[in-house]
Amino acid sequence: MGRGKMKCLVVGHVVRDLIRRGSKIEERLGGGAYYSALALSRFCDVEILTSFSQLPKEWVEELRSIGRLEVLPSEETTSYELNYLDSNRRELRLISHASPITELPARKYDAIILNPVANEIPEDIVREALNRAKLVSADLQGFIRSPRPGPVELIRRDCSFLKGLSVLHADIAELPYAKVSPNSVESLLLTDGPNPGKAYLRGSPYRFVPLKVEVGESTGAGDVFLGAFTGFYLECPFIQSLKRAAAFTALFLKHRSVEFELDEVSELARKVTVEALSE
């Protein structure tokens, strides 16, 4: 799938997701690293650095079809229960937690995405990533989640160690838990499900409106958005990357797949509204 031009690394736990919708239960592969790698694989050759104990053979094969898979040893596999209240609201429960990711491959990359789901990426790995790639993206959620099993709790944390990132994505409701200034990262992307989001480029604010998509669920949307934005941002200006990432995410939600033409993304991106704010 990758173009072979660039080498990119995605770091974080892949997850055994137990998804509940009413009386229906589905078990499947998930985790921010999985969804971000899936999106990023459309732009470059991807490596996935993760840790788990056991996953179904077909899930491991799926990960290997996305890119090179490097698994650190662990006695557990991270697992979440997702109870969907509607297509955009869910309750999360952490069932088990794999080992932390305490080392990066000794290679340089064009881009690195740090996408933890349960505090598995230490601060020194963030600093190391900044020395290994010219573009480093991260998702805030896994840095502010408690790693204790049970209902997911967000913890207040000084996230100044994320200073210097090229891209930081967060749900708009997560930002108050972290001490992060829009000026501390190059691009800050704040999403709010299907509602308008906010983005900052070097501290300057923008408003963007996601495309409306009728979906049964939104699992992975923010992670795909981050992966797609990172891929586009390697070659495109900020606003163009923002529009195309929103269009890419809409197509993912429509198809639950990234097997669509990037030309279709570019065409759809014209319908995405991005406007500079005066604050």
CSV table of C-alpha atoms in Angstrom, one decimal:
chain,number,residue,atom,x,y,z
A,1,MET,CA,0.0,0.0,0.0
A,2,GLY,CA,2.8,2.4,0.9
A,3,ARG,CA,4.5,4.5,-1.9
A,4,GLY,CA,7.9,3.3,-0.7
A,5,LYS,CA,9.2,6.9,-0.6
A,6,MET,CA,9.1,7.5,3.1
A,7,LYS,CA,9.6,5.5,6.2
A,8,CYS,CA,7.2,6.1,9.1
A,9,LEU,CA,6.8,4.6,12.6
A,10,VAL,CA,3.7,4.2,14.6
A,11,VAL,CA,4.1,3.5,18.4
A,12,GLY,CA,1.4,2.3,20.8
A,13,HIS,CA,-0.5,-0.7,22.0
A,14,VAL,CA,-2.8,-2.5,19.5
A,15,VAL,CA,-5.9,-3.6,21.4
A,16,ARG,CA,-8.3,-6.4,21.7
A,17,ASP,CA,-11.6,-4.5,21.6
A,18,LEU,CA,-14.8,-6.0,23.0
A,19,ILE,CA,-17.6,-3.9,21.4
A,20,ARG,CA,-21.1,-3.9,22.9
A,21,ARG,CA,-24.1,-2.5,21.1
A,22,GLY,CA,-27.3,-3.4,23.0
A,23,SER,CA,-27.3,-7.2,23.2
A,24,LYS,CA,-24.7,-7.6,20.4
A,25,ILE,CA,-21.0,-8.2,21.3
A,26,GLU,CA,-18.2,-8.1,18.7
A,27,GLU,CA,-14.5,-8.8,19.3
A,28,ARG,CA,-12.0,-7.2,17.0
A,29,LEU,CA,-8.6,-5.6,16.5
A,30,GLY,CA,-8.4,-2.0,17.6
A,31,GLY,CA,-6.2,0.7,19.3
A,32,GLY,CA,-5.0,4.1,18.2
A,33,ALA,CA,-1.8,2.7,16.8
A,34,TYR,CA,-3.7,0.3,14.6
A,35,TYR,CA,-6.0,2.9,13.1
A,36,SER,CA,-3.3,5.5,12.7
A,37,ALA,CA,-1.0,3.0,11.0
A,38,LEU,CA,-3.9,2.0,8.7
A,39,ALA,CA,-4.3,5.6,7.5
A,40,LEU,CA,-0.6,6.4,7.4
A,41,SER,CA,0.1,3.3,5.3
A,42,ARG,CA,-1.6,5.1,2.3
A,43,PHE,CA,1.3,7.6,2.3
A,44,CYS,CA,4.5,5.7,3.4
A,45,ASP,CA,6.1,2.5,4.4
A,46,VAL,CA,4.9,1.9,8.0
A,47,GLU,CA,6.4,0.1,10.9
A,48,ILE,CA,4.3,-0.6,14.0
A,49,LEU,CA,6.0,-0.8,17.4
A,50,THR,CA,3.7,-2.4,20.0
A,51,SER,CA,3.6,-4.9,22.8
A,52,PHE,CA,1.1,-7.7,23.4
A,53,SER,CA,1.0,-11.3,24.6
A,54,GLN,CA,-1.4,-13.0,22.2
A,55,LEU,CA,-3.7,-12.0,19.4
A,56,PRO,CA,-5.7,-14.1,16.9
A,57,LYS,CA,-3.5,-15.2,14.0
A,58,GLU,CA,-5.7,-13.3,11.5
A,59,TRP,CA,-5.3,-10.1,13.5
A,60,VAL,CA,-1.5,-10.4,13.4
A,61,GLU,CA,-1.6,-11.1,9.7
A,62,GLU,CA,-3.7,-7.9,9.3
A,63,LEU,CA,-1.1,-5.9,11.2
A,64,ARG,CA,1.6,-7.3,9.0
A,65,SER,CA,-0.4,-6.4,5.9
A,66,ILE,CA,-0.3,-2.8,7.0
A,67,GLY,CA,3.5,-2.7,7.6
A,68,ARG,CA,6.5,-4.1,9.4
A,69,LEU,CA,5.4,-5.3,12.8
A,70,GLU,CA,7.8,-5.2,15.8
A,71,VAL,CA,6.4,-6.7,19.0
A,72,LEU,CA,8.0,-6.1,22.4
A,73,PRO,CA,7.4,-8.9,24.9
A,74,SER,CA,4.5,-8.7,27.3
A,75,GLU,CA,2.6,-11.0,29.7
A,76,GLU,CA,-0.7,-9.3,28.9
A,77,THR,CA,-2.5,-7.9,25.9
A,78,THR,CA,-4.3,-4.5,26.2
A,79,SER,CA,-8.0,-5.0,26.0
A,80,TYR,CA,-10.9,-2.6,26.2
A,81,GLU,CA,-14.7,-3.0,26.5
A,82,LEU,CA,-16.5,-0.4,24.4
A,83,ASN,CA,-20.2,0.0,25.3
A,84,TYR,CA,-21.8,2.1,22.6
A,85,LEU,CA,-24.7,4.3,23.8
A,86,ASP,CA,-25.2,5.7,20.3
A,87,SER,CA,-23.0,6.1,17.2
A,88,ASN,CA,-20.8,8.8,18.8
A,89,ARG,CA,-21.1,8.2,22.6
A,90,ARG,CA,-19.5,5.2,24.3
A,91,GLU,CA,-18.4,4.0,27.7
A,92,LEU,CA,-14.9,2.6,28.0
A,93,ARG,CA,-13.5,0.0,30.4
A,94,LEU,CA,-9.9,-1.2,30.5
A,95,ILE,CA,-9.8,-4.9,31.0
A,96,SER,CA,-6.0,-5.6,30.8
A,97,HIS,CA,-2.8,-3.8,30.0
A,98,ALA,CA,0.3,-4.8,28.1
A,99,SER,CA,3.8,-3.9,28.9
A,100,PRO,CA,5.0,-0.3,28.4
A,101,ILE,CA,7.0,0.6,25.3
A,102,THR,CA,10.4,1.5,26.6
A,103,GLU,CA,12.6,1.6,23.5
A,104,LEU,CA,12.4,2.8,19.9
A,105,PRO,CA,14.1,1.1,16.9
A,106,ALA,CA,17.6,2.5,16.3
A,107,ARG,CA,16.6,4.1,13.0
A,108,LYS,CA,15.6,7.5,11.6
A,109,TYR,CA,12.2,8.1,10.1
A,110,ASP,CA,10.4,10.7,8.0
A,111,ALA,CA,7.5,10.7,10.6
A,112,ILE,CA,6.7,9.1,13.9
A,113,ILE,CA,3.2,8.8,15.4
A,114,LEU,CA,3.0,8.3,19.1
A,115,ASN,CA,-0.5,7.0,19.9
A,116,PRO,CA,-0.8,5.4,23.3
A,117,VAL,CA,-4.1,4.0,24.7
A,118,ALA,CA,-3.3,3.5,28.4
A,119,ASN,CA,-0.2,5.5,29.3
A,120,GLU,CA,2.2,3.0,27.8
A,121,ILE,CA,4.6,5.5,26.2
A,122,PRO,CA,7.0,7.1,28.8
A,123,GLU,CA,8.1,10.7,28.5
A,124,ASP,CA,11.7,9.8,27.5
A,125,ILE,CA,10.3,8.0,24.4
A,126,VAL,CA,8.7,11.2,23.3
A,127,ARG,CA,12.0,13.0,23.6
A,128,GLU,CA,13.7,10.2,21.8
A,129,ALA,CA,11.2,10.3,19.0
A,130,LEU,CA,11.8,14.1,18.5
A,131,ASN,CA,15.5,13.1,17.7
A,132,ARG,CA,14.5,10.3,15.3
A,133,ALA,CA,12.1,12.0,12.9
A,134,LYS,CA,11.6,15.4,11.3
A,135,LEU,CA,7.8,15.1,11.9
A,136,VAL,CA,6.5,13.7,15.2
A,137,SER,CA,2.7,13.5,15.8
A,138,ALA,CA,0.9,12.3,18.9
A,139,ASP,CA,-2.5,11.7,20.3
A,140,LEU,CA,-3.2,13.1,23.7
A,141,GLN,CA,-5.8,10.6,24.9
A,142,GLY,CA,-3.4,7.8,25.9
A,143,PHE,CA,-1.1,10.1,27.8
A,144,ILE,CA,-3.9,11.2,30.2
A,145,ARG,CA,-5.7,7.9,30.7
A,146,SER,CA,-5.2,6.0,33.9
A,147,PRO,CA,-3.6,2.5,33.2
A,148,ARG,CA,-5.6,0.9,36.0
A,149,PRO,CA,-8.2,-1.7,34.9
A,150,GLY,CA,-11.8,-0.5,35.3
A,151,PRO,CA,-13.9,2.4,33.8
A,152,VAL,CA,-11.5,4.7,31.9
A,153,GLU,CA,-10.4,7.7,34.0
A,154,LEU,CA,-8.7,10.8,32.7
A,155,ILE,CA,-5.9,12.1,34.9
A,156,ARG,CA,-4.7,15.7,35.1
A,157,ARG,CA,-1.1,15.8,33.9
A,158,ASP,CA,1.5,18.3,33.1
A,159,CYS,CA,2.1,17.4,29.4
A,160,SER,CA,4.9,19.9,28.8
A,161,PHE,CA,7.0,17.0,27.6
A,162,LEU,CA,5.0,17.1,24.4
A,163,LYS,CA,6.5,20.5,23.6
A,164,GLY,CA,8.1,20.6,20.2
A,165,LEU,CA,5.8,18.1,18.5
A,166,SER,CA,4.8,18.8,14.9
A,167,VAL,CA,1.2,17.6,15.4
A,168,LEU,CA,-0.8,17.0,18.6
A,169,HIS,CA,-4.4,15.7,18.3
A,170,ALA,CA,-6.9,15.7,21.1
A,171,ASP,CA,-10.6,15.4,21.7
A,172,ILE,CA,-11.8,18.9,22.7
A,173,ALA,CA,-13.0,17.5,26.0
A,174,GLU,CA,-9.6,16.1,26.9
A,175,LEU,CA,-7.6,19.3,26.6
A,176,PRO,CA,-8.5,20.6,30.1
A,177,TYR,CA,-6.8,17.6,31.6
A,178,ALA,CA,-3.4,18.5,30.1
A,179,LYS,CA,-1.3,21.6,30.5
A,180,VAL,CA,-0.7,22.1,26.8
A,181,SER,CA,-0.4,25.5,25.1
A,182,PRO,CA,-1.3,25.9,21.4
A,183,ASN,CA,2.1,27.6,21.1
A,184,SER,CA,4.0,24.6,22.4
A,185,VAL,CA,3.4,22.5,19.3
A,186,GLU,CA,3.4,23.4,15.6
A,187,SER,CA,-0.1,22.1,14.9
A,188,LEU,CA,-2.8,21.4,17.5
A,189,LEU,CA,-5.9,19.6,16.2
A,190,LEU,CA,-9.0,19.5,18.5
A,191,THR,CA,-11.9,17.4,17.3
A,192,ASP,CA,-15.4,17.0,18.7
A,193,GLY,CA,-16.8,14.0,16.9
A,194,PRO,CA,-19.2,15.2,14.1
A,195,ASN,CA,-19.2,18.8,15.5
A,196,PRO,CA,-17.0,21.6,14.3
A,197,GLY,CA,-13.4,21.4,15.5
A,198,LYS,CA,-10.6,23.8,16.2
A,199,ALA,CA,-7.0,23.8,15.0
A,200,TYR,CA,-4.0,25.9,15.7
A,201,LEU,CA,-0.9,26.5,13.5
A,202,ARG,CA,1.9,28.0,15.5
A,203,GLY,CA,-0.7,29.4,17.9
A,204,SER,CA,-3.0,30.9,15.3
A,205,PRO,CA,-6.6,29.5,15.6
A,206,TYR,CA,-8.8,28.0,12.8
A,207,ARG,CA,-12.2,26.5,12.8
A,208,PHE,CA,-13.0,23.4,10.7
A,209,VAL,CA,-16.2,21.6,10.0
A,210,PRO,CA,-16.1,17.8,9.5
A,211,LEU,CA,-18.2,16.3,6.6
A,212,LYS,CA,-21.5,14.8,7.7
A,213,VAL,CA,-21.5,11.0,7.5
A,214,GLU,CA,-24.2,8.7,8.6
A,215,VAL,CA,-22.3,6.0,10.7
A,216,GLY,CA,-23.2,3.1,12.9
A,217,GLU,CA,-20.1,3.8,15.0
A,218,SER,CA,-17.1,6.2,15.2
A,219,THR,CA,-14.4,3.9,16.5
A,220,GLY,CA,-11.0,4.9,15.3
A,221,ALA,CA,-12.1,8.2,13.7
A,222,GLY,CA,-9.7,10.4,15.6
A,223,ASP,CA,-6.8,8.0,15.1
A,224,VAL,CA,-7.5,7.8,11.4
A,225,PHE,CA,-7.7,11.6,11.3
A,226,LEU,CA,-4.3,11.9,13.0
A,227,GLY,CA,-2.7,9.3,10.7
A,228,ALA,CA,-4.2,11.0,7.5
A,229,PHE,CA,-3.2,14.5,8.6
A,230,THR,CA,0.4,13.3,9.3
A,231,GLY,CA,0.6,11.7,5.9
A,232,PHE,CA,-0.7,14.8,4.1
A,233,TYR,CA,1.4,17.1,6.3
A,234,LEU,CA,4.6,15.4,5.1
A,235,GLU,CA,4.0,17.0,1.7
A,236,CYS,CA,1.1,19.6,2.0
A,237,PRO,CA,0.5,22.9,3.7
A,238,PHE,CA,-1.5,23.0,7.0
A,239,ILE,CA,-4.9,24.0,5.7
A,240,GLN,CA,-4.8,21.6,2.7
A,241,SER,CA,-3.7,18.8,5.1
A,242,LEU,CA,-6.6,19.7,7.5
A,243,LYS,CA,-9.2,19.6,4.7
A,244,ARG,CA,-7.9,16.4,3.2
A,245,ALA,CA,-7.6,14.6,6.6
A,246,ALA,CA,-11.2,15.5,7.3
A,247,ALA,CA,-12.3,14.1,3.9
A,248,PHE,CA,-10.1,11.0,4.4
A,249,THR,CA,-11.8,10.4,7.8
A,250,ALA,CA,-15.3,10.8,6.3
A,251,LEU,CA,-14.5,8.2,3.7
A,252,PHE,CA,-13.1,5.9,6.4
A,253,LEU,CA,-16.3,6.2,8.4
A,254,LYS,CA,-18.4,5.6,5.4
A,255,HIS,CA,-16.5,2.4,4.3
A,256,ARG,CA,-14.8,1.3,7.6
A,257,SER,CA,-11.8,0.9,5.3
A,258,VAL,CA,-9.0,3.0,3.8
A,259,GLU,CA,-9.2,1.3,0.4
A,260,PHE,CA,-10.4,4.3,-1.6
A,261,GLU,CA,-8.6,6.6,-4.1
A,262,LEU,CA,-6.7,9.6,-2.8
A,263,ASP,CA,-8.1,11.5,-5.8
A,264,GLU,CA,-11.5,11.0,-4.2
A,265,VAL,CA,-10.2,12.4,-1.0
A,266,SER,CA,-8.9,15.5,-2.8
A,267,GLU,CA,-12.3,16.0,-4.5
A,268,LEU,CA,-14.2,15.7,-1.2
A,269,ALA,CA,-11.8,18.0,0.6
A,270,ARG,CA,-13.2,20.9,-1.4
A,271,LYS,CA,-16.3,20.6,0.7
A,272,VAL,CA,-14.5,20.9,4.0
A,273,THR,CA,-14.8,24.4,5.5
A,274,VAL,CA,-11.7,25.8,7.3
A,275,GLU,CA,-11.7,29.4,8.4
A,276,ALA,CA,-9.2,31.5,10.3
A,277,LEU,CA,-10.4,32.9,13.7
A,278,SER,CA,-9.6,36.4,14.9
A,279,GLU,CA,-8.8,35.5,18.6
